[in-house]
Coordinates of C-alpha atoms and ligand atoms in Angstrom, one line a residue:
M15 CA 0.0 0.0 0.0
E16 CA 1.3 3.4 -0.9
Q17 CA 2.4 5.3 2.2
K18 CA 2.3 9.1 2.1
I19 CA 1.9 11.9 4.6
V20 CA -0.8 14.2 3.5
Q21 CA -0.7 17.9 4.0
Y22 CA -4.2 18.7 5.1
M23 CA -4.3 22.3 4.0
A24 CA -3.0 21.4 0.6
I25 CA -5.6 18.9 -0.3
I26 CA -8.6 21.2 0.1
P27 CA -9.2 22.3 -3.4
N28 CA -8.3 25.9 -4.1
E29 CA -11.6 26.8 -5.6
Y30 CA -13.5 25.5 -2.6
R31 CA -11.2 27.4 -0.3
R32 CA -11.6 30.7 -2.2
K33 CA -15.3 30.4 -2.3
N34 CA -15.5 29.5 1.3
M35 CA -12.9 31.8 2.7
D36 CA -15.3 34.6 3.5
N37 CA -17.9 32.2 4.7
N38 CA -15.3 30.6 7.0
I39 CA -14.3 33.9 8.5
N40 CA -17.9 34.9 9.1
L41 CA -18.6 31.5 10.6
A42 CA -15.5 31.8 12.9
E43 CA -16.8 35.1 14.1
L44 CA -20.3 33.8 14.5
L45 CA -19.1 30.8 16.6
F46 CA -16.3 32.5 18.5
G47 CA -17.2 36.2 18.5
N48 CA -16.0 36.4 22.1
I49 CA -12.4 35.2 21.3
D50 CA -10.2 38.2 20.5
K51 CA -6.8 36.5 20.8
T52 CA -5.0 34.9 17.9
P53 CA -2.7 31.9 17.9
D54 CA 0.2 34.3 17.6
Y55 CA -0.6 35.7 21.0
Y56 CA -0.3 32.3 22.6
E57 CA 2.7 31.4 20.6
E58 CA 4.4 34.4 22.0
K59 CA 3.1 33.9 25.5
Y60 CA 4.3 30.4 25.6
P61 CA 7.6 30.5 23.6
P62 CA 9.7 27.4 22.9
R63 CA 11.6 26.5 26.0
T64 CA 15.3 27.3 26.2
L65 CA 16.6 24.0 27.5
G66 CA 18.9 23.2 24.7
G67 CA 16.6 20.4 23.5
A68 CA 16.3 18.7 26.9
P69 CA 13.1 16.7 27.3
V70 CA 9.9 18.3 28.6
T71 CA 7.5 15.7 29.9
R72 CA 4.3 15.6 31.8
I73 CA 1.6 13.5 33.3
G74 CA -2.0 14.4 32.5
P75 CA -4.2 12.5 34.9
S76 CA -7.9 13.0 35.1
P77 CA -9.4 13.7 38.5
T78 CA -11.6 10.7 38.7
G79 CA -10.7 9.9 42.3
F80 CA -8.7 6.8 41.3
V81 CA -5.0 7.2 41.0
H82 CA -3.5 4.0 39.7
L83 CA -0.2 2.2 39.3
G84 CA -0.2 3.2 35.6
N85 CA -0.2 6.9 36.6
L86 CA 2.9 6.3 38.7
Y87 CA 4.5 4.1 36.1
N88 CA 4.2 6.9 33.5
A89 CA 5.2 9.6 36.0
M90 CA 8.4 7.7 36.7
I91 CA 9.3 7.6 33.1
G92 CA 8.6 11.3 32.5
E93 CA 10.3 12.3 35.7
R94 CA 13.4 10.3 35.0
L95 CA 13.6 11.4 31.3
A96 CA 13.3 15.0 32.2
H97 CA 15.4 15.2 35.4
Q98 CA 18.1 12.9 34.2
N99 CA 18.7 15.2 31.2
G100 CA 18.2 18.7 32.6
G101 CA 14.6 19.0 31.3
R102 CA 11.3 19.9 32.9
F103 CA 8.5 17.7 34.2
F104 CA 5.1 19.0 35.0
L105 CA 1.6 18.0 36.2
R106 CA -1.4 18.9 34.1
I107 CA -4.9 18.1 35.3
E108 CA -7.1 16.8 32.5
D109 CA -10.5 17.8 33.9
T110 CA -12.5 18.2 30.7
D111 CA -14.9 15.4 31.6
S112 CA -16.7 17.0 34.5
K113 CA -19.1 14.0 34.7
R114 CA -16.3 11.7 35.9
E115 CA -14.8 14.2 38.3
V116 CA -15.1 13.7 42.0
E117 CA -14.5 16.1 44.8
G118 CA -11.0 16.1 46.3
A119 CA -9.6 14.2 43.3
V120 CA -7.1 16.8 42.3
E121 CA -5.7 16.9 45.8
L122 CA -5.5 13.1 45.8
I123 CA -3.4 13.1 42.6
I124 CA -1.1 15.7 44.0
S125 CA -0.7 14.0 47.4
S126 CA -0.3 10.5 45.8
M127 CA 2.5 11.7 43.6
D128 CA 4.2 13.5 46.4
F129 CA 3.9 10.4 48.6
F130 CA 5.8 8.4 46.0
G131 CA 8.5 11.0 45.8
I132 CA 7.5 12.3 42.3
R133 CA 8.7 15.9 42.1
F134 CA 7.3 18.3 39.5
D135 CA 9.0 21.4 38.3
E136 CA 5.7 23.1 37.4
G137 CA 2.0 22.5 37.1
A138 CA -0.9 22.0 39.4
S139 CA 0.0 22.1 43.0
E140 CA -1.8 22.2 46.3
D141 CA -1.6 26.0 46.5
G142 CA -2.6 26.7 42.9
D143 CA -0.5 26.4 39.8
S144 CA 3.2 27.2 39.4
G145 CA 5.1 27.8 36.1
S146 CA 4.9 30.0 33.1
Y147 CA 3.1 27.6 30.7
G148 CA -0.1 27.4 32.7
P149 CA -2.9 27.3 33.6
Y150 CA -2.3 23.6 34.1
R151 CA -5.9 22.6 34.6
Q152 CA -7.7 22.1 31.3
R153 CA -11.0 23.7 32.3
L154 CA -9.2 27.0 32.9
R155 CA -7.8 26.9 29.3
K156 CA -11.2 27.1 27.5
D157 CA -10.3 30.4 25.8
I158 CA -7.0 29.0 24.5
Y159 CA -8.8 26.0 22.9
Q160 CA -11.4 28.2 21.4
C161 CA -8.9 30.5 19.9
Y162 CA -7.3 27.6 18.0
A163 CA -10.8 26.2 17.2
K164 CA -11.6 29.6 15.7
E165 CA -8.5 29.4 13.6
L166 CA -9.4 26.0 12.3
V167 CA -12.9 27.2 11.4
K168 CA -11.4 30.2 9.6
K169 CA -9.2 27.8 7.6
G170 CA -12.2 25.6 6.7
L171 CA -10.9 22.8 8.9
A172 CA -13.6 22.8 11.4
Y173 CA -17.4 23.1 11.4
P174 CA -20.4 23.0 13.7
C175 CA -22.4 19.9 13.8
F176 CA -26.0 19.9 15.0
C177 CA -26.7 16.2 14.7
T178 CA -28.7 14.9 17.6
E179 CA -28.1 11.6 19.4
D180 CA -31.1 10.1 17.6
E181 CA -29.8 11.1 14.2
L182 CA -26.4 9.7 15.0
T183 CA -27.9 6.4 16.2
Q184 CA -29.9 6.2 13.1
M185 CA -26.9 6.8 11.0
R186 CA -25.1 4.1 12.8
E187 CA -27.8 1.6 12.1
E188 CA -27.8 2.4 8.5
Q189 CA -24.0 1.9 8.4
I190 CA -24.4 -1.4 10.1
S191 CA -27.0 -2.5 7.6
Q192 CA -24.8 -1.5 4.7
K193 CA -21.8 -3.1 6.3
L194 CA -19.9 0.2 6.3
N195 CA -17.5 1.7 8.8
F196 CA -19.2 3.5 11.6
G197 CA -18.8 7.2 12.2
Y198 CA -19.1 10.7 10.9
Y199 CA -17.3 10.9 7.6
G200 CA -17.7 11.5 3.9
K201 CA -21.3 11.5 2.8
W202 CA -22.5 10.7 6.3
A203 CA -21.1 13.9 7.6
K204 CA -24.3 15.9 7.0
C205 CA -23.4 19.1 8.7
R206 CA -20.2 19.5 6.6
S207 CA -22.1 21.2 3.9
L208 CA -24.5 23.4 5.8
T209 CA -24.5 27.0 4.5
F210 CA -23.5 29.9 6.6
D211 CA -27.1 31.1 6.7
E212 CA -28.4 27.7 7.8
V213 CA -25.8 27.5 10.6
K214 CA -26.6 31.1 11.7
R215 CA -30.3 30.3 11.8
R216 CA -29.8 27.2 13.9
I217 CA -27.4 28.8 16.3
E218 CA -29.8 31.8 16.7
S219 CA -32.6 29.4 17.5
G220 CA -30.5 27.9 20.3
E221 CA -29.8 24.5 18.8
P222 CA -26.9 22.8 20.5
Y223 CA -23.9 21.9 18.4
V224 CA -20.4 20.4 18.6
L225 CA -17.4 21.5 16.6
R226 CA -16.0 18.8 14.3
F227 CA -12.7 18.6 12.5
R228 CA -13.1 18.5 8.7
S229 CA -10.9 15.5 7.9
S230 CA -9.7 15.0 4.4
G231 CA -7.8 11.8 5.4
D232 CA -8.1 8.5 3.6
E233 CA -8.1 5.2 5.4
Q234 CA -5.9 3.8 2.7
N235 CA -3.1 6.2 3.4
H236 CA -0.6 5.4 6.1
V237 CA 1.2 7.8 8.3
K238 CA 4.5 7.2 9.9
V239 CA 4.8 8.1 13.5
F240 CA 7.9 7.6 15.6
D241 CA 7.3 6.1 19.0
G242 CA 10.1 6.4 21.6
I243 CA 9.4 3.0 23.0
R244 CA 8.0 1.1 20.0
G245 CA 10.1 2.6 17.2
E246 CA 8.5 3.6 13.9
L247 CA 4.8 3.0 13.6
S248 CA 2.7 3.1 10.5
V249 CA -0.9 4.1 11.2
S250 CA -3.9 4.5 9.0
E251 CA -4.8 8.1 8.3
N252 CA -7.8 9.3 10.2
Y253 CA -10.8 9.9 7.9
Q254 CA -13.5 10.7 10.5
D255 CA -14.7 14.1 11.3
F256 CA -14.0 13.8 15.0
I257 CA -15.2 16.2 17.7
L258 CA -12.9 19.0 18.7
L259 CA -15.3 20.9 21.1
K260 CA -18.2 19.4 22.9
S261 CA -21.5 21.2 23.0
D262 CA -20.4 23.1 26.2
G263 CA -17.4 24.5 24.3
I264 CA -15.0 22.2 26.3
P265 CA -12.6 20.3 24.2
T266 CA -12.3 16.5 23.8
Y267 CA -9.1 14.8 25.0
H268 CA -7.8 14.9 21.4
F269 CA -8.0 18.6 20.9
A270 CA -6.9 19.5 24.4
H271 CA -3.9 17.1 24.2
V272 CA -2.7 18.7 20.9
I273 CA -3.1 22.3 22.0
D274 CA -1.7 21.8 25.5
D275 CA 1.3 19.7 24.6
H276 CA 2.1 22.1 21.8
L277 CA 1.8 25.2 23.9
M278 CA 3.4 23.7 27.0
R279 CA 6.2 22.6 24.7
T280 CA 6.1 19.0 25.7
T281 CA 8.8 17.0 23.8
H282 CA 7.8 13.5 24.9
V283 CA 4.2 12.5 25.4
I284 CA 4.3 9.5 27.7
R285 CA 0.9 7.8 28.0
G286 CA -0.7 4.4 28.1
E287 CA -1.1 2.3 25.0
E288 CA -4.8 2.7 25.1
W289 CA -4.2 5.9 23.2
L290 CA -2.6 4.2 20.2
S291 CA -5.9 3.7 18.5
T292 CA -6.6 7.5 18.4
L293 CA -3.0 8.4 17.5
P294 CA -4.0 9.0 13.9
I295 CA -6.3 11.8 15.1
H296 CA -3.6 13.3 17.1
V297 CA -0.9 13.4 14.5
Q298 CA -3.5 14.7 12.0
L299 CA -4.3 17.6 14.3
F300 CA -0.6 18.4 15.0
D301 CA 0.0 18.5 11.2
A302 CA -3.2 20.5 10.4
L303 CA -2.3 23.1 13.0
G304 CA 1.3 23.3 11.7
F305 CA 2.7 22.2 15.1
E306 CA 5.8 20.1 15.4
R307 CA 4.8 16.6 16.6
P308 CA 6.1 15.5 20.0
I309 CA 7.8 12.1 20.4
Y310 CA 5.0 9.7 21.5
C311 CA 6.0 7.1 24.0
H312 CA 3.1 4.6 24.5
T313 CA 3.7 2.5 27.5
A314 CA 2.6 -1.1 27.8
V315 CA -0.5 -1.9 29.8
L316 CA 0.2 -3.4 33.3
M317 CA -0.6 -7.1 33.4
K318 CA -0.7 -9.8 36.0
M319 CA -0.8 -13.6 36.0
D320 CA -4.1 -15.0 37.0
G321 CA -3.5 -18.7 37.2
D322 CA -1.9 -19.6 33.9
T323 CA -3.2 -16.6 32.0
K324 CA -1.9 -13.1 31.7
R325 CA -4.5 -10.4 32.0
K326 CA -4.7 -6.6 32.4
L327 CA -4.8 -5.4 36.0
S328 CA -8.4 -4.5 36.7
K329 CA -9.7 -1.8 39.0
R330 CA -12.5 -4.1 40.1
K331 CA -10.6 -7.2 40.8
D332 CA -7.1 -6.1 41.8
P333 CA -6.7 -3.7 44.7
E334 CA -3.0 -3.5 43.9
L335 CA -3.9 -1.4 40.9
G336 CA -4.8 1.6 43.1
L337 CA -2.0 3.6 44.6
D338 CA -3.9 4.0 47.8
Y339 CA -3.5 0.3 48.4
Y340 CA 0.2 0.7 48.9
R341 CA -0.3 3.5 51.3
S342 CA -2.9 1.8 53.4
E343 CA -1.0 -1.5 53.4
G344 CA 2.1 0.3 54.4
Y345 CA 4.4 -0.6 51.5
V346 CA 7.1 2.0 51.4
P347 CA 7.1 4.3 48.4
A348 CA 10.8 3.5 47.8
A349 CA 9.9 -0.2 47.4
V350 CA 7.1 0.6 44.9
R351 CA 9.5 2.8 42.8
E352 CA 12.2 0.2 43.0
Y353 CA 9.9 -2.5 41.8
L354 CA 8.4 -0.4 39.0
M355 CA 11.9 0.4 37.8
T356 CA 12.7 -3.3 37.5
V357 CA 9.6 -3.6 35.3
L358 CA 10.5 -0.5 33.4
N359 CA 14.1 -1.2 32.5
S360 CA 15.4 -4.7 32.0
N361 CA 18.9 -3.8 33.2
F362 CA 17.9 -2.2 36.5
E363 CA 18.1 -5.4 38.6
E364 CA 21.7 -6.1 37.4
W365 CA 22.6 -2.5 38.2
R366 CA 21.0 -2.8 41.7
L367 CA 23.1 -6.0 42.4
E368 CA 26.2 -4.0 41.6
N369 CA 25.1 -0.9 43.5
P370 CA 23.2 -2.1 46.4
E371 CA 23.5 1.1 48.4
A372 CA 23.1 3.6 45.6
D373 CA 20.2 6.0 45.3
I374 CA 17.8 4.8 42.6
N375 CA 18.2 8.1 40.8
E376 CA 21.8 7.2 40.0
F377 CA 20.5 4.5 37.7
K378 CA 20.5 5.7 34.1
F379 CA 17.0 5.1 32.9
S380 CA 16.5 4.7 29.1
L381 CA 13.5 4.4 26.8
E382 CA 15.4 1.9 24.7
K383 CA 15.5 -0.6 27.5
M384 CA 11.7 -0.6 27.8
S385 CA 9.6 -3.4 26.6
S386 CA 6.6 -2.6 24.4
S387 CA 4.8 -5.8 25.2
G388 CA 2.7 -6.1 28.4
A389 CA 4.5 -5.1 31.6
L390 CA 4.0 -7.9 34.1
F391 CA 3.3 -6.8 37.7
D392 CA 4.2 -9.7 40.0
I393 CA 3.1 -9.1 43.5
M394 CA 5.4 -11.8 44.9
K395 CA 8.4 -10.2 43.3
F396 CA 7.2 -6.8 44.5
E397 CA 7.2 -8.2 48.0
D398 CA 10.7 -9.5 47.6
V399 CA 11.8 -6.1 46.5
S400 CA 10.0 -4.5 49.5
R401 CA 11.9 -6.8 51.8
E402 CA 15.2 -5.9 50.3
V403 CA 14.4 -2.2 50.5
L404 CA 13.4 -2.5 54.1
L405 CA 16.5 -4.5 54.9
R406 CA 18.6 -1.6 53.5
T407 CA 16.6 0.9 55.6
P408 CA 18.2 1.8 58.9
A409 CA 16.2 1.0 62.0
C410 CA 15.8 4.7 63.0
K411 CA 14.2 5.4 59.6
I412 CA 12.0 2.4 59.9
Y413 CA 11.0 3.6 63.3
D414 CA 9.9 7.0 62.0
E415 CA 8.1 5.8 58.9
F416 CA 6.4 2.9 60.6
S417 CA 5.3 5.1 63.5
S418 CA 3.6 7.6 61.2
W419 CA 1.8 4.8 59.4
L420 CA 0.7 3.3 62.7
L421 CA -0.5 6.7 63.9
E422 CA -2.9 6.7 60.9
Y423 CA -3.8 3.1 60.6
D424 CA -3.4 1.5 64.1
P425 CA -3.2 4.1 66.9
E426 CA -3.3 1.5 69.6
F427 CA -0.2 -0.3 68.4
Y428 CA 1.3 3.2 67.8
E429 CA 1.1 3.8 71.5
L430 CA 2.9 0.5 72.3
F431 CA 5.5 0.9 69.6
T432 CA 6.5 4.5 70.4
K433 CA 6.6 4.0 74.2
D434 CA 10.3 3.2 74.1
R435 CA 12.2 4.2 71.0
E436 CA 15.4 2.4 72.0
F437 CA 13.5 -0.9 72.5
S438 CA 11.6 -0.6 69.2
E439 CA 14.7 0.1 67.2
K440 CA 16.4 -2.8 68.9
I441 CA 13.7 -5.3 68.0
I442 CA 13.7 -4.0 64.4
D443 CA 17.4 -4.8 64.1
I444 CA 17.2 -8.4 65.6
G445 CA 18.5 -10.8 63.0
R446 CA 19.3 -8.1 60.4
S447 CA 23.1 -8.2 60.6
G448 CA 25.6 -10.9 59.6
N449 CA 26.1 -12.8 56.4
R450 CA 22.6 -14.0 56.0
P451 CA 20.4 -11.2 57.3
R452 CA 16.8 -12.0 57.9
K453 CA 14.2 -10.1 55.8
D454 CA 11.3 -10.2 58.1
L455 CA 9.6 -7.0 57.2
T456 CA 7.6 -6.5 54.0
S457 CA 5.1 -3.7 54.7
W458 CA 4.0 -1.8 57.8
R459 CA 0.8 -3.8 58.0
Q460 CA 2.8 -7.0 58.0
A461 CA 5.4 -5.5 60.4
R462 CA 2.7 -4.7 62.8
E463 CA 1.7 -8.4 62.9
F464 CA 5.3 -9.5 62.9
L465 CA 6.5 -7.3 65.7
S466 CA 3.4 -7.8 67.9
F467 CA 4.9 -10.6 70.0
Y468 CA 7.5 -8.3 71.5
F469 CA 4.8 -6.3 73.3
P470 CA 3.1 -7.9 76.3
E471 CA -0.2 -6.3 75.3
T472 CA -0.2 -7.9 71.9
F473 CA 1.6 -11.1 72.6
R474 CA -0.5 -14.2 71.8
L475 CA 0.1 -17.9 71.6
E476 CA -0.1 -18.5 67.9
S477 CA 1.5 -21.9 67.4
S478 CA 1.0 -25.2 69.1
Y479 CA 3.7 -27.0 71.0
P480 CA 5.5 -29.8 69.1
E481 CA 3.6 -33.1 69.3
K482 CA 6.8 -35.1 70.0
V483 CA 7.1 -33.4 73.4
S484 CA 4.9 -34.7 76.1
E485 CA 3.1 -32.4 78.5
A486 CA 5.4 -33.6 81.3
D487 CA 8.5 -32.9 79.3
R488 CA 7.2 -29.5 78.3
Q489 CA 6.9 -28.6 82.0
E490 CA 10.3 -30.0 82.7
I491 CA 11.9 -28.1 79.8
L492 CA 10.3 -24.8 80.8
G493 CA 11.1 -25.3 84.5
R494 CA 14.7 -26.1 83.9
Y495 CA 15.1 -23.3 81.4
L496 CA 13.8 -20.9 84.0
D497 CA 16.1 -22.3 86.7
S498 CA 19.2 -22.1 84.6
F499 CA 18.6 -18.9 82.7
S500 CA 21.0 -16.0 83.4
I501 CA 20.9 -12.7 81.5
E502 CA 24.7 -12.6 81.8
D503 CA 25.1 -15.6 79.5
D504 CA 26.4 -15.0 76.0
S505 CA 24.7 -16.8 73.1
A506 CA 27.0 -19.9 73.3
A507 CA 26.6 -20.3 77.1
W508 CA 22.8 -19.9 76.8
F509 CA 22.6 -22.5 74.1
Q510 CA 24.8 -24.9 76.0
K511 CA 22.2 -24.9 78.7
I512 CA 19.5 -25.8 76.3
R513 CA 21.7 -28.6 75.0
D514 CA 22.1 -29.9 78.5
I515 CA 18.3 -30.0 79.1
T516 CA 18.0 -31.7 75.7
A517 CA 20.5 -34.5 76.6
D518 CA 19.1 -35.0 80.1
L519 CA 15.6 -35.5 78.9
G520 CA 16.5 -38.0 76.3
Y521 CA 16.4 -35.8 73.2
A522 CA 19.2 -35.7 70.6
V523 CA 21.5 -32.8 70.8
K524 CA 22.2 -33.0 67.1
P525 CA 19.1 -33.2 64.9
K526 CA 20.9 -35.4 62.5
D527 CA 21.4 -38.1 65.2
F528 CA 17.7 -38.1 65.7
K529 CA 17.1 -38.4 62.0
K530 CA 19.5 -41.4 61.8
N531 CA 18.2 -43.2 64.9
P532 CA 14.7 -42.0 65.7
E533 CA 14.1 -44.9 68.0
L534 CA 16.8 -43.8 70.3
Y535 CA 15.4 -40.4 71.2
K536 CA 12.2 -38.6 72.0
G537 CA 13.0 -35.9 69.6
S538 CA 15.8 -33.5 69.1
V539 CA 17.2 -30.1 70.3
S540 CA 14.9 -28.4 67.7
D541 CA 11.9 -29.7 69.6
V542 CA 13.3 -28.6 72.9
S543 CA 14.1 -25.1 71.5
A544 CA 10.7 -25.0 69.9
V545 CA 9.0 -25.4 73.3
I546 CA 11.0 -22.4 74.7
R547 CA 10.5 -20.4 71.5
I548 CA 6.8 -20.9 71.5
A549 CA 6.6 -20.0 75.2
V550 CA 8.5 -16.8 74.7
T551 CA 7.3 -15.6 71.3
G552 CA 4.1 -17.5 70.8
R553 CA 5.4 -18.7 67.5
Q554 CA 7.2 -21.6 66.0
N555 CA 9.3 -19.3 63.8
S556 CA 11.1 -16.2 65.1
P557 CA 14.4 -14.4 64.9
D558 CA 17.2 -15.5 67.2
L559 CA 15.7 -16.6 70.5
W560 CA 18.6 -15.5 72.6
E561 CA 18.5 -12.0 71.2
I562 CA 14.8 -11.9 71.7
C563 CA 15.1 -12.9 75.4
R564 CA 17.7 -10.2 75.9
A565 CA 15.6 -7.6 74.2
L566 CA 12.5 -8.5 76.2
G567 CA 14.4 -8.4 79.4
E568 CA 14.5 -11.0 82.1
A569 CA 11.3 -10.2 83.9
E570 CA 9.1 -10.3 80.8
M571 CA 10.8 -13.4 79.5
R572 CA 10.3 -15.2 82.9
A573 CA 6.7 -14.0 83.0
R574 CA 6.0 -15.6 79.6
I575 CA 7.6 -18.9 80.6
S576 CA 5.7 -19.0 83.8
R577 CA 2.5 -18.3 82.0
A578 CA 3.3 -21.2 79.6
Q579 CA 3.8 -23.4 82.6
T580 CA 0.3 -22.8 83.8
N581 CA -1.1 -23.0 80.3
D582 CA -2.6 -19.6 80.9
Ligands
LIG21 N1 -6.0 12.2 30.8 C1 -5.4 11.1 30.1 C2 -5.6 9.9 31.0 O1 -5.9 10.0 32.1 C3 -4.0 11.4 29.9 C4 -3.4 10.8 28.7 C5 -2.1 11.5 28.4 O2 -1.2 11.5 29.2 O3 -2.0 12.2 27.3 O4 -5.5 8.8 30.5

């Protein structure tokens, strides 16, 4: 198929243009009499940025009340691309669809991005907007869109359409019955050929209308578009007279995107792949308006494994899609970013292994290392990354962050945890040093459960005692442990005492001896230790018991053993 890029202005026949020029100017005045600025005014007001070609990127979330992982994913790309290369990164609120807007949604977007450490150089912020390319909220830009809409009308590239819902439905039915493409195009585009007088009459009589683009594209033509992630794409030219302004004068996404990203001088439009299908409309508009196209970067949709099948993360089924999930579950922002970076750039994990302590921003992010097929979000892997990140986090920082989470989500435990900072930092660090440090903490919610046994108020017997140990032996073990315990003992002396109890009661000191000759023993040292461990921690698994006993202090430890003796 022949591939060519069509110049939209050029294909409108001269004769038509001459005849209609006056009409178009009159029509532009009729529709947009209130608009006195010209595109030149805005071009001057928002001049090309002087950044020596460094990237200018943005996110453009809609204030629907749901901020999702995809928003953060795209924000990280934009933020890295700009900040790594001396560019600018901004936040634009895409609030043209007031039906979907919920109260407080803008604040939610701002605070979510802030929570995840995404810093904007300009754009919408809590105390209004900052930056010289604003306003950064689309609803405040109505005059700007209308100015360009007026220009398109003047050039014969846009026209008002009065078709009602019913008429459009009827048109669609006819198209179905004739097995034709749906939509407003060619001979179906009834309002394309309305005379000026007709338009004037209908407007004066108060008929609502939308403004449509007059497309001269042909589905058979292909347009080449460079995508920063996917490389060169070839898309069918748009032939539909799509809507530029809705009946309330507010633009559609398509028109707002083109005007905003041009005037805000965005160099890279990073957005989800769901916009690929309307890309032909966007490039057509950029070309028709004589704007330089940005580099589009369409990111892969986030997927997850569901059994053996891969599917899109769904708002309804997967709470992990919403950013508020991470906050309320107490996953640290650094872990979420760290994990997303492993999804974003295939070489990140290798870099991290080589630079375990480095700041994530020292990693050189690149678009070339991004995959264009579905990005797999694996919650298990994310949790592994979270554990690694928390292991690298010093206890004093964990204390601070965990405390603020507790204050919001579990005030009762907050009281316990913050009573003695020294104690709390000590228990966080138990088992975290040495060659094989434990990775006990994953999230704050899990940490709250995990650390609960250290506090008398939340201590509970969670595991049952080993079956191999009789009730009488259990009493014996606990009694002898209490009698022999000394807080002065080092770890070796402490363990020797447990071994002595083990041997005296007929259990194997070495578990492998028990395995070899089970008939000779009642069990092994692991069973004896388990009894003490369960009495002290309530659990079968815990960090080093000697360290735990020391951290709890002698009195508390003795109290727990005594309680276990009475089965209380
Ligand atoms: N408002 C659009 C969305 O929420 C933004 C797409 C874009 O970044 O251009 O999907």
